[in-house]
Amino acid sequence: MTHPSPAETARPPAARKVPVERIHHGAVFVDNYEWLRAKDDPAVVAHLEAENEYTAAVTAHQQPLREAIFNEIKDRTQETDLSVPVRKDGWWYYSRMEEGRQYAVQCRVKARDTGDAAADWTPPQVEPGTDVPGEQVLLDGNAEAEGKPFFALGGTAVTRDGSLFAYAVDNAGDERFTLRIKDLRTGELLPDVVEDVFYSLAFSPDGSQVFYTVVDETWRPYQVKAHVLGTAVADDAVIHQEDDPVMWTGFDLSADRRHLVVSISCSEYSETRLLDFADQGAGLRTLVPRTERILYDAEPFLLDGRDMVLLTHNRDAVNSMVSLAGLDEFAKPLAEQQWATVVPHDDAVRVNGAGVTATHMVLSVRKDTTERIQVIPLAGLGTPAQAAPAEPGFDEQLYTASSGASDYEAPVIRLGYTSFFTPPRIYDYEPATGRLWLRKETPVLGGYDRRAYLAAREWAPARDGTRIPLSVLRRAEVRQDGSNPALVYAYGSYEQSVDPWFSTARLSLLDRGVVMVIAHVRGGGEMGRKWYEDGKKLKKKNTFTDFLDATDWLAASGWADPARIAAMGGSAGGLLMGAVANLAPEKYAAIVAQVPFVDPLTSILDPELPLSALEWEEWGNPIEDPEVYAYMKSYSPYENIRPVPYPRIAAVTSFNDTRVLYVEPAKWVARLREVGTGTEPVVLKTEMEAGHGGASGRYEAWKDAAWDYAFVLDAVGATRLLPRPR
């Protein structure tokens, strides 16, 4: 006698209906599930726990597959490992991981100064798992996390003399951190404790103050404050308070650490203010005011003894350019200021940003979708004598190169490099010779052979004629015979690019014959600023149709069986998942929506909710503009669920997420079950002690990845590993 499986007998929890009317611009929407927003209501917690129980029952048969994927990730990972040391103020700083432990240990060792620059700036060879002579532990994340439901390390900072270490810890997952300061000479914590700080931390040059940011009730960073060590936190000075609800505030130290650089921005314009540490009493100095509606970043530095500012900006330059101006120029009206061109505008090249060392400018640009690094000497910068940019060369077509943590005085520039099948590498680039020094490639165990995999650039035609870049990843032996399972992934918002990156977890998909397609849809930044602008506000639907057109290309390409295609996306990419589920549910065997922004209109209509006002620059302001309201209402995933068969859907969220509240996927799942006519399961998985990034700890992150991938693999019938390549 056979017994029914838990998946066959499980019944989804029925969310009760409590109708609430929303009326805007004369339009009425009845929301039956808004009651789920009451986070402190025991009935809401009980409902989420019931959803978790249902999800566990429906997916119980996937547990062996999840365990297999977790073990594959674990077996590929060198669990006892360490980062490449970074030199700063006479110390080499690094972190190390140890087998069986969830979190990193932050460490340092004393640097040498022999007068031989090449030797002095070569990182010490620290072998994983061996004792390091003279090592000092700054912070052991495992000890900090012990007994806590969640642990994440936010900002860190060390005083210039190396004696004090400031760090911020989150034990809830809500990205509100507690700031503490450790005396590295004694190992003791100072009595100074600051609650509810955000990510940025920095000490003043003399070490007497620590700067930090504070978020308001809507989780918007709006204050930069300074705490004087040994004084009451209540007396901390407000360096800047930003009262415009659409502006985000942050800060950093200038590369030469002579200024505090306060950045106030939205996605369309910005303002930078400088605090000169040599004259802190003079207060903040504004460079280009926000009223000029220019989007820019600024780096103040000394050039031939003169205070200069390097500007990356979009003034008459949609893809941005780089200019150089004397600091004194900013006392004049903008029209009278003299800016020298350093990097001119180019319709084919997106300028991402520029920084400086003591001798060179380091430039990040995007060309042909690829992020790359260029280096120009400061000598002659912004004049006819300026040298041509030098660009470190790499062999692969699809890769990501980025600048890393380089000391201002260093004779080398730290670079990061990765691709879809090249594990992360750390290089030191020597501008004087053009030489690249490979300092480390992250080891991948388990017999990994990058030659067993292929990454290709393809182009899908959009319905309006635009060409959509795709990254197509597969095992080398997979054939173009129309039989393969496939997964399409995208993000497509905030000008964020999905650049080539190595993933040990992704190998578990490809090793089961899955063809993975990353669709670089409009709304992202892969093809420049216009690519982003063509996928935001009243052009947002281009993001959704691009994804569908990429799926159609895949189905017709021969690389996939059209009946075995799944889709995945997270956060704003989760909104994309909800939109395509409504537009074309028949195209997908399964959809995984990670922390999905699926009720955007409700959220953005309430400026008191986390980050809502900030979103107006991305999606439009539906409160004031009836056209924006109608447009958003026409694509909001929650409000456009239809009585059609939906594929199996998993919504994955976190109870303490402050960026996309758990209530959005909870409501979405309830309404999908109410309105949808299909028989495939729709499940909600809520991490009850986690934030936007999921559960804390590397093993928990591996389990999360295994869960998502097992859901996809089960749906597309790809649970078995391909034979190992010979």
XYZ file of C-alpha atoms in Angstrom:
726
model
C 0.000 0.000 0.000
C 1.410 3.386 -0.990
C 0.980 6.468 1.114
C 0.603 9.991 -0.286
C 3.686 12.188 -0.006
C 3.708 15.356 2.097
C 3.634 17.377 -1.131
C 0.412 15.644 -2.150
C -1.373 16.108 1.179
C -0.137 19.593 2.109
C -2.618 22.423 1.826
C -1.509 26.047 1.570
C -2.478 28.291 4.465
C -5.485 30.419 3.646
C -4.826 34.093 4.310
C -7.970 35.761 5.570
C -9.340 38.700 3.592
C -9.590 42.103 5.228
C -10.590 44.530 2.448
C -8.851 47.904 2.488
C -9.612 50.524 -0.144
C -6.807 52.542 -1.712
C -7.996 55.580 -3.624
C -5.641 57.724 -5.718
C -6.371 59.929 -8.712
C -9.939 58.638 -8.710
C -8.882 55.001 -9.060
C -9.964 52.488 -6.423
C -8.007 49.342 -5.556
C -9.286 46.902 -2.954
C -6.429 45.208 -1.118
C -7.483 42.118 0.818
C -4.084 41.296 2.283
C -2.653 44.590 3.528
C -3.225 43.333 7.079
C -0.106 41.205 6.650
C 1.974 44.403 7.063
C 1.402 44.356 10.844
C 4.743 42.766 11.698
C 4.084 42.658 15.444
C 0.692 40.966 15.057
C 0.911 37.355 16.285
C -1.533 36.368 13.539
C 0.912 37.626 10.901
C 3.810 35.704 12.437
C 1.628 32.600 12.671
C 0.664 32.939 9.015
C 4.301 33.250 7.897
C 5.247 30.220 9.987
C 2.364 28.269 8.445
C 3.637 29.302 5.013
C 7.091 27.992 5.941
C 5.573 24.679 7.047
C 3.669 24.369 3.775
C 6.786 25.227 1.781
C 8.775 22.630 3.692
C 6.138 19.980 2.983
C 5.739 20.798 -0.710
C 9.510 20.822 -1.300
C 10.452 18.007 1.077
C 11.383 15.741 -1.834
C 14.000 18.322 -2.865
C 15.938 17.949 0.391
C 18.382 15.304 -0.916
C 19.101 17.539 -3.910
C 19.617 20.537 -1.634
C 22.047 18.555 0.467
C 23.900 17.417 -2.640
C 24.249 20.989 -3.920
C 25.339 22.256 -0.502
C 28.013 19.570 -0.333
C 29.165 20.384 -3.861
C 29.590 24.050 -2.928
C 31.376 23.054 0.276
C 33.645 20.596 -1.527
C 34.691 23.254 -4.056
C 35.541 25.763 -1.331
C 38.870 25.983 0.427
C 37.298 26.612 3.790
C 40.495 27.671 5.506
C 41.601 30.636 3.413
C 42.568 34.273 3.657
C 42.395 37.483 1.683
C 45.392 39.166 0.079
C 46.891 41.570 2.654
C 46.403 45.302 2.021
C 49.039 47.739 3.278
C 47.897 50.792 5.217
C 49.928 53.023 7.569
C 52.661 50.529 8.268
C 50.461 47.440 8.652
C 49.253 44.649 6.386
C 45.512 44.058 6.906
C 43.736 40.859 5.867
C 40.928 38.511 6.815
C 40.947 34.761 7.121
C 38.352 32.008 7.182
C 38.683 28.728 9.033
C 37.083 25.384 8.241
C 33.887 24.804 10.169
C 33.447 28.458 11.065
C 30.875 30.797 9.582
C 32.567 34.192 9.740
C 35.818 35.911 8.896
C 38.551 36.866 11.353
C 40.014 40.353 10.761
C 43.796 40.450 11.272
C 46.963 42.442 10.678
C 50.735 42.100 10.816
C 53.417 44.789 10.932
C 54.847 45.892 7.572
C 58.541 46.393 6.807
C 60.171 49.589 5.577
C 63.519 48.651 4.078
C 63.738 51.343 1.419
C 63.173 48.764 -1.322
C 59.715 49.760 -2.611
C 59.179 46.522 -4.534
C 59.882 44.432 -1.446
C 58.063 46.708 0.979
C 54.857 46.672 -1.093
C 54.866 42.940 -1.797
C 52.221 41.346 0.451
C 53.524 38.822 2.961
C 52.999 35.199 1.984
C 50.518 34.054 4.583
C 49.620 30.389 4.187
C 46.086 29.265 5.054
C 45.911 27.288 8.255
C 49.356 28.274 9.526
C 50.249 30.585 12.398
C 51.412 34.024 11.337
C 54.290 35.465 13.381
C 53.250 38.770 14.905
C 49.607 38.443 13.835
C 47.152 40.608 15.734
C 43.447 39.752 15.630
C 41.309 42.861 15.294
C 37.933 41.108 15.338
C 36.812 37.484 15.313
C 33.385 37.425 13.677
C 32.702 33.966 15.090
C 33.176 35.165 18.651
C 31.030 38.237 17.947
C 28.266 36.072 16.470
C 28.189 33.507 19.274
C 24.732 33.286 20.805
C 23.303 35.827 18.360
C 20.516 35.041 15.851
C 22.270 37.040 13.116
C 25.645 38.637 12.529
C 26.871 41.071 9.901
C 29.871 43.362 10.022
C 29.248 46.838 8.652
C 31.860 49.571 8.431
C 35.332 49.341 9.957
C 38.083 51.916 10.434
C 41.533 52.143 12.023
C 43.168 55.304 13.293
C 46.175 56.565 11.384
C 48.532 55.593 14.207
C 47.053 52.079 14.219
C 45.966 52.155 17.855
C 42.155 52.164 17.634
C 39.756 49.989 15.626
C 36.132 51.033 15.069
C 33.614 48.490 13.853
C 29.838 48.206 13.467
C 27.789 45.028 14.035
C 24.209 44.117 13.060
C 22.609 41.301 15.084
C 19.106 41.520 13.609
C 19.488 41.770 9.826
C 17.843 45.202 9.660
C 21.091 46.963 8.660
C 21.114 49.123 11.766
C 24.480 48.659 13.380
C 26.042 49.156 16.804
C 29.386 51.011 16.693
C 32.134 50.004 19.102
C 35.789 51.001 19.396
C 38.601 48.680 20.419
C 41.979 49.777 21.780
C 44.396 47.590 19.825
C 47.169 48.258 22.319
C 45.278 46.639 25.192
C 42.560 44.627 23.460
C 39.943 46.405 25.569
C 36.762 48.022 24.296
C 36.347 51.735 24.948
C 33.159 52.761 26.759
C 32.018 54.612 23.621
C 29.027 52.758 22.076
C 26.825 54.301 19.366
C 23.571 52.555 18.438
C 21.689 52.557 15.117
C 24.466 53.648 12.781
C 24.640 52.894 9.060
C 27.529 51.537 6.972
C 30.096 54.342 6.619
C 32.771 54.775 9.311
C 35.936 56.876 9.373
C 38.317 58.370 11.923
C 39.582 61.919 11.741
C 43.320 62.107 10.927
C 44.222 62.684 14.596
C 42.006 59.796 15.775
C 40.019 61.947 18.173
C 36.707 61.639 16.294
C 34.835 58.905 14.460
C 32.361 59.839 11.737
C 29.237 57.791 11.025
C 25.860 57.978 9.282
C 22.348 57.672 10.695
C 19.133 56.598 8.943
C 15.717 58.137 9.504
C 12.404 56.332 10.057
C 12.197 55.483 6.346
C 15.683 53.876 6.463
C 17.149 56.764 4.453
C 20.684 57.804 5.462
C 20.168 61.460 6.294
C 22.748 62.486 8.914
C 26.525 62.481 9.050
C 27.638 62.776 12.663
C 30.938 63.025 14.533
C 31.551 61.346 17.867
C 34.404 62.716 19.959
C 35.962 59.815 21.825
C 35.317 59.922 25.535
C 32.244 62.162 25.303
C 28.527 61.426 25.565
C 26.917 60.121 22.367
C 24.058 62.558 22.952
C 26.540 65.369 22.318
C 27.667 64.041 18.911
C 27.816 66.850 16.364
C 25.692 66.719 13.221
C 28.075 67.451 10.353
C 25.264 67.362 7.802
C 21.544 66.688 7.947
C 19.678 66.066 4.704
C 15.981 66.909 4.894
C 15.062 66.320 1.249
C 13.317 62.905 1.334
C 14.523 61.947 -2.155
C 18.233 62.388 -1.350
C 20.594 59.737 0.056
C 23.570 60.866 2.149
C 26.939 59.178 2.607
C 30.563 60.079 3.126
C 34.108 58.901 2.623
C 37.594 60.164 3.238
C 39.414 61.657 0.287
C 42.219 59.420 -0.991
C 44.843 61.631 0.663
C 42.710 61.812 3.846
C 42.812 65.598 3.943
C 39.033 65.964 3.519
C 35.793 64.359 4.597
C 33.746 64.069 1.395
C 29.979 64.177 2.021
C 27.904 62.975 -0.927
C 24.196 63.800 -1.228
C 22.488 62.238 -4.224
C 19.592 60.633 -5.990
C 19.833 58.769 -9.288
C 19.547 61.965 -11.346
C 21.590 64.685 -9.607
C 23.877 65.158 -6.638
C 25.809 67.531 -4.415
C 29.216 67.146 -2.759
C 30.390 68.999 0.333
C 33.920 68.968 1.720
C 35.152 69.238 5.287
C 38.794 70.308 5.402
C 40.417 68.602 8.388
C 43.005 71.394 8.526
C 40.191 73.916 9.074
C 37.308 71.894 10.474
C 35.815 74.945 12.141
C 35.016 76.405 8.718
C 32.393 73.684 8.226
C 31.271 72.094 4.993
C 32.047 73.633 1.613
C 29.668 72.930 -1.268
C 31.164 72.247 -4.686
C 28.411 72.142 -7.338
C 24.995 72.715 -5.707
C 22.166 70.302 -6.451
C 20.178 73.115 -8.040
C 22.425 72.726 -11.106
C 20.942 69.224 -11.579
C 24.332 67.642 -12.336
C 25.108 64.082 -11.279
C 28.728 63.983 -10.156
C 31.381 62.528 -7.849
C 34.299 64.586 -6.561
C 37.794 63.666 -5.379
C 39.821 66.534 -3.827
C 43.618 66.201 -3.895
C 46.849 68.157 -4.181
C 48.441 68.508 -7.620
C 51.731 70.376 -7.799
C 50.909 72.041 -4.496
C 47.475 73.303 -5.579
C 44.135 72.104 -4.197
C 42.329 70.425 -7.093
C 39.110 68.465 -7.559
C 38.659 65.566 -9.953
C 35.052 65.453 -11.158
C 33.235 62.527 -12.751
C 30.058 64.166 -14.031
C 27.244 64.185 -16.588
C 27.309 67.890 -17.414
C 26.516 67.826 -21.144
C 27.668 64.190 -21.064
C 24.997 61.497 -20.746
C 27.624 58.740 -20.321
C 29.665 60.979 -17.996
C 33.155 62.387 -18.416
C 36.041 63.442 -16.167
C 37.140 67.033 -15.581
C 39.706 68.748 -13.381
C 39.227 72.066 -11.589
C 40.953 74.075 -8.902
C 39.147 73.998 -5.573
C 38.940 77.785 -5.652
C 36.869 77.609 -8.874
C 33.846 76.431 -6.923
C 33.499 79.793 -5.215
C 32.361 81.150 -8.605
C 29.038 80.663 -10.373
C 29.068 77.463 -12.405
C 29.061 79.276 -15.746
C 32.295 81.073 -14.795
C 34.180 78.033 -13.517
C 37.099 76.655 -15.519
C 36.988 72.872 -15.854
C 39.714 71.129 -17.853
C 38.717 67.972 -19.707
C 40.572 64.848 -18.594
C 38.376 62.159 -20.166
C 35.984 63.437 -22.851
C 32.457 62.168 -23.321
C 32.025 59.130 -25.549
C 28.662 57.722 -26.638
C 30.176 54.212 -26.583
C 31.958 54.412 -23.219
C 30.314 54.821 -19.823
C 32.593 56.489 -17.284
C 31.829 54.921 -13.905
C 34.227 56.870 -11.728
C 37.743 58.145 -11.122
C 40.082 58.241 -8.147
C 43.681 59.151 -7.470
C 46.849 57.870 -5.888
C 49.812 60.117 -5.161
C 51.009 59.671 -8.750
C 48.147 58.454 -10.952
C 44.472 58.750 -11.758
C 42.600 55.426 -11.738
C 39.602 55.338 -14.062
C 36.740 52.831 -14.206
C 34.957 52.677 -17.558
C 32.458 50.380 -19.248
C 32.876 49.590 -22.930
C 31.087 46.864 -24.891
C 29.321 45.906 -21.617
C 32.682 45.172 -19.934
C 33.950 47.034 -16.871
C 37.657 47.814 -17.194
C 40.362 49.904 -15.522
C 42.563 52.608 -17.057
C 45.448 54.488 -15.441
C 46.778 57.977 -16.304
C 49.732 59.766 -14.636
C 48.829 62.899 -12.662
C 51.695 64.751 -14.316
C 50.168 66.890 -17.039
C 46.605 65.859 -16.152
C 44.028 68.066 -17.858
C 46.641 69.724 -20.106
C 47.952 68.995 -23.625
C 50.824 67.145 -21.934
C 48.444 64.561 -20.418
C 49.577 61.005 -21.126
C 47.431 58.439 -22.901
C 45.601 56.006 -20.605
C 47.184 52.633 -19.943
C 44.865 49.661 -19.579
C 45.921 46.349 -18.025
C 45.252 43.644 -20.590
C 43.327 40.420 -19.980
C 42.730 37.440 -22.241
C 38.998 36.779 -21.839
C 36.190 38.490 -23.744
C 33.727 38.567 -20.845
C 35.310 39.674 -17.574
C 35.126 42.255 -14.808
C 38.115 44.355 -13.731
C 37.817 46.740 -10.808
C 40.089 48.835 -8.620
C 40.621 47.644 -5.079
C 41.836 49.015 -1.778
C 45.077 50.797 -2.691
C 47.033 52.999 -0.343
C 47.414 56.567 -1.590
C 51.232 56.386 -1.430
C 51.535 52.889 -2.916
C 53.664 52.405 -6.047
C 51.152 49.748 -7.178
C 47.404 49.797 -7.784
C 45.364 46.917 -6.412
C 42.974 45.384 -8.971
C 40.299 42.742 -8.785
C 39.555 40.459 -11.724
C 36.999 37.741 -12.324
C 34.936 36.169 -15.077
C 32.170 33.612 -15.257
C 34.705 30.774 -15.071
C 37.833 32.438 -13.681
C 37.738 32.553 -9.880
C 38.417 35.966 -8.325
C 41.981 37.149 -8.769
C 43.842 39.927 -7.015
C 46.528 41.776 -8.962
C 48.897 44.582 -8.156
C 49.395 46.761 -11.230
C 52.656 48.682 -11.433
C 52.025 51.817 -13.529
C 55.724 52.594 -13.895
C 56.331 49.360 -15.816
C 52.853 48.226 -16.853
C 53.457 44.926 -15.079
C 50.649 42.920 -13.474
C 51.594 40.973 -10.353
C 49.147 38.137 -9.648
C 48.848 38.040 -5.877
C 46.147 35.392 -5.615
C 43.519 33.399 -7.464
C 40.796 32.041 -5.215
C 41.303 28.269 -5.152
C 38.454 26.049 -6.343
C 38.692 22.468 -5.159
C 36.980 19.293 -6.291
C 38.796 18.954 -9.589
C 37.410 22.168 -11.087
C 38.520 22.673 -14.699
C 37.494 25.974 -16.286
C 37.991 24.419 -19.734
C 34.900 22.298 -19.080
C 32.672 25.389 -19.311
C 31.953 28.025 -21.934
C 30.655 31.598 -21.762
C 29.454 33.354 -24.916
C 27.967 36.736 -25.771
C 24.749 36.535 -27.776
C 22.237 39.198 -28.775
C 18.465 38.889 -28.619
C 16.266 41.115 -30.790
C 13.770 43.113 -28.723
C 10.318 43.777 -30.132
C 11.262 47.412 -30.794
C 14.427 46.407 -32.671
C 16.883 46.986 -29.827
C 19.616 44.352 -29.434
C 19.715 42.890 -25.923
C 23.099 41.500 -24.802
C 22.993 38.035 -23.282
C 25.636 36.026 -21.453
C 25.112 32.339 -22.224
C 26.830 29.878 -19.865
C 27.009 26.109 -20.242
C 29.079 22.997 -19.925
C 31.241 22.560 -23.001
C 29.676 19.251 -24.029
C 26.077 20.537 -23.955
C 24.713 20.477 -27.504
C 22.444 22.908 -29.329
C 19.775 20.267 -29.892
C 16.712 21.860 -28.308
C 16.595 19.464 -25.350
C 18.380 21.267 -22.530
C 16.996 22.730 -19.295
C 17.672 26.446 -18.892
C 17.538 29.303 -16.402
C 17.164 32.976 -17.359
C 18.359 35.537 -14.807
C 18.214 39.350 -14.796
C 18.060 42.423 -12.578
C 17.432 45.473 -14.759
C 17.110 48.490 -12.441
C 19.044 51.371 -10.829
C 21.706 51.260 -13.579
C 23.142 48.201 -11.850
C 24.998 45.894 -14.224
C 25.119 42.128 -13.891
C 28.809 41.831 -14.662
C 30.686 38.549 -15.154
C 31.349 36.981 -11.770
C 32.503 33.571 -10.659
C 30.126 31.438 -8.613
C 30.904 28.040 -7.160
C 27.170 27.521 -6.563
C 26.338 28.174 -10.230
C 28.543 25.253 -11.237
C 25.982 22.923 -9.645
C 23.415 24.131 -12.177
C 25.712 23.831 -15.159
C 26.950 20.405 -14.026
C 23.359 19.179 -14.376
C 23.157 20.324 -17.967
C 21.419 23.650 -17.373
C 22.109 26.425 -19.850
C 22.139 29.682 -17.892
C 21.326 32.928 -19.665
C 21.935 36.283 -18.014
C 19.778 38.843 -19.813
C 21.301 42.323 -19.633
C 17.945 44.061 -19.979
C 17.248 47.776 -20.139
C 17.154 49.458 -16.739
C 20.602 48.093 -15.975
C 23.843 49.839 -16.838
C 25.528 47.387 -19.186
C 25.163 49.526 -22.318
C 25.575 52.983 -20.810
C 23.398 55.608 -19.198
C 20.763 55.631 -21.972
C 20.311 51.875 -21.489
C 19.347 52.637 -17.916
C 17.107 55.577 -18.787
C 15.252 53.452 -21.338
C 14.269 51.061 -18.534
C 13.045 53.383 -15.785
C 10.022 55.530 -14.962
C 7.594 55.610 -17.921
C 9.848 53.247 -19.895
C 10.017 50.571 -17.192
C 8.067 48.036 -19.237
C 11.063 47.736 -21.576
C 12.762 45.804 -18.765
C 9.959 43.244 -18.723
C 9.565 42.837 -22.472
C 13.343 42.593 -22.894
C 13.319 39.631 -20.514
C 10.493 37.969 -22.435
C 12.272 38.582 -25.744
C 15.468 37.098 -24.286
C 13.432 34.051 -23.247
C 11.976 33.769 -26.768
C 15.490 33.946 -28.238
C 16.570 31.131 -25.924
C 13.538 28.986 -26.776
C 14.218 29.369 -30.499
C 18.005 29.122 -30.313
C 18.287 25.384 -29.892
C 20.074 25.806 -26.567
C 16.958 24.989 -24.533
C 13.783 22.952 -24.536
C 11.059 25.659 -24.437
C 9.161 23.575 -21.857
C 12.179 23.442 -19.521
C 12.975 27.146 -18.995
C 12.930 28.693 -15.518
C 13.391 32.328 -14.443
C 15.091 33.903 -11.426
C 15.617 37.420 -10.103
C 15.913 39.242 -6.803
C 14.808 42.536 -5.227
C 13.994 44.823 -8.193
C 14.738 41.711 -10.254
C 11.974 40.106 -8.208
C 9.593 42.773 -9.491
C 10.728 41.686 -12.944
C 9.849 38.087 -12.040
C 6.367 39.119 -10.931
C 5.828 41.160 -14.082
C 6.856 38.400 -16.501
C 4.775 35.877 -14.530
C 1.719 38.002 -15.271
C 2.657 38.789 -18.877
C 3.657 35.307 -20.027
C 3.304 32.607 -17.368
C 3.277 29.930 -20.066
C 6.915 30.617 -20.965
C 8.315 29.324 -17.663
C 8.382 25.991 -15.866
C 9.263 27.767 -12.618
C 9.993 31.226 -11.247
C 12.137 32.012 -8.205
C 11.603 35.550 -6.896
C 14.168 36.471 -4.241
C 13.194 39.281 -1.799
C 10.861 40.495 -4.560
C 9.608 44.089 -4.890
C 6.189 42.899 -6.101
C 3.878 45.506 -4.550
C 5.738 48.636 -5.664
C 2.769 50.945 -5.966
C 1.583 50.436 -2.381
C 5.109 51.000 -1.113
C 5.911 54.075 -3.171
C 2.551 55.677 -2.395
C 3.519 55.751 1.280
C 6.558 58.008 1.815
C 6.691 56.870 5.457
C 7.681 53.358 4.395
C 11.389 52.477 4.106
C 13.082 54.119 1.105
C 9.795 55.005 -0.620
C 10.562 58.658 -1.354
C 13.986 57.688 -2.701
C 12.250 55.467 -5.238
C 10.525 58.381 -6.994
C 13.637 59.012 -9.084
C 13.604 55.413 -10.292
C 9.923 54.697 -10.853
C 8.279 58.135 -10.832
C 6.064 59.777 -8.209
C 2.600 58.204 -8.329
C 1.380 60.402 -5.485
C 1.527 63.580 -7.546
C 1.484 62.326 -11.132
C -1.630 60.460 -12.332
C 0.204 59.236 -15.437
C 2.884 57.603 -13.289
C 0.195 56.123 -11.053
C -1.669 54.603 -13.996
C 1.562 53.311 -15.560
C 2.780 51.669 -12.362
C -0.664 50.230 -11.702
C -0.583 48.646 -15.150
C 2.530 46.581 -14.342
C 2.548 46.140 -10.538
C 2.840 42.364 -10.118
C 0.485 42.236 -7.139
C -2.232 44.245 -8.861
C -2.131 42.469 -12.236
C -2.486 38.813 -11.276
C -4.793 37.130 -13.778
C -7.064 34.054 -13.668
C -4.579 31.963 -15.663
C -2.380 28.964 -14.854
C 0.863 30.172 -13.277
C 4.009 28.035 -13.185
C 5.379 26.843 -9.886
C 6.618 29.905 -8.029
C 8.859 30.347 -4.998
C 8.988 33.706 -3.234
C 11.941 33.902 -0.843
C 12.090 36.720 1.707
C 13.374 37.772 5.140
C 11.295 38.970 8.066
C 13.696 41.788 8.993
C 14.389 43.043 5.474
C 14.334 46.844 5.499
C 14.706 47.289 1.725
C 11.884 45.106 0.440
C 9.483 44.328 3.269
C 8.397 40.709 3.752
C 4.770 41.827 3.343
C 5.165 42.295 -0.421
C 5.882 38.645 -1.295
C 3.473 37.494 1.439
C 0.606 39.429 -0.153
C 1.677 38.413 -3.663
C 1.659 34.701 -2.840
C -1.768 34.955 -1.157
C -3.261 36.676 -4.212
C -1.570 34.331 -6.685
C -3.298 31.435 -4.957
C -6.617 33.292 -4.835
C -6.727 34.364 -8.499
C -4.483 31.937 -10.397
C -6.152 28.884 -11.931
C -3.206 26.506 -12.170
C -2.291 23.454 -10.127
C 1.425 24.151 -9.650
C 2.451 25.068 -6.092
C 3.116 28.683 -5.125
C 5.267 28.826 -2.005
C 6.583 31.488 0.371
C 9.817 30.910 2.284
C 10.569 33.482 4.984
C 13.813 33.620 6.941
C 12.504 34.746 10.306
C 15.900 36.045 11.529
C 17.523 37.642 8.484
C 17.614 40.763 6.335
C 17.754 41.714 2.652
C 20.813 39.551 2.036
C 19.302 36.453 3.637
C 20.613 34.519 6.605
C 24.058 35.368 7.941
C 27.088 33.103 7.798
C 28.658 31.443 4.778
C 27.154 28.008 5.430
C 23.677 29.525 5.699
C 24.265 31.405 2.439
C 25.240 28.129 0.776
C 22.057 26.513 2.077
C 19.993 29.396 0.667
C 21.615 29.009 -2.749
C 21.080 25.258 -2.653
C 17.403 25.745 -1.818
C 16.804 28.124 -4.729
C 18.715 26.001 -7.222
C 17.034 22.762 -6.113
C 13.640 24.377 -6.675
C 14.669 25.286 -10.227
C 16.343 21.972 -11.030
C 13.363 19.978 -9.809
C 11.014 22.038 -11.972
C 13.054 21.673 -15.169
C 13.843 18.002 -14.629
C 17.596 18.377 -14.198
C 18.384 16.755 -10.884
C 21.162 14.434 -12.059
C 24.778 15.387 -12.644
C 26.214 15.076 -16.125
C 29.071 12.600 -16.463
C 32.313 14.143 -15.309
C 34.334 15.452 -18.302
C 37.456 13.466 -19.099
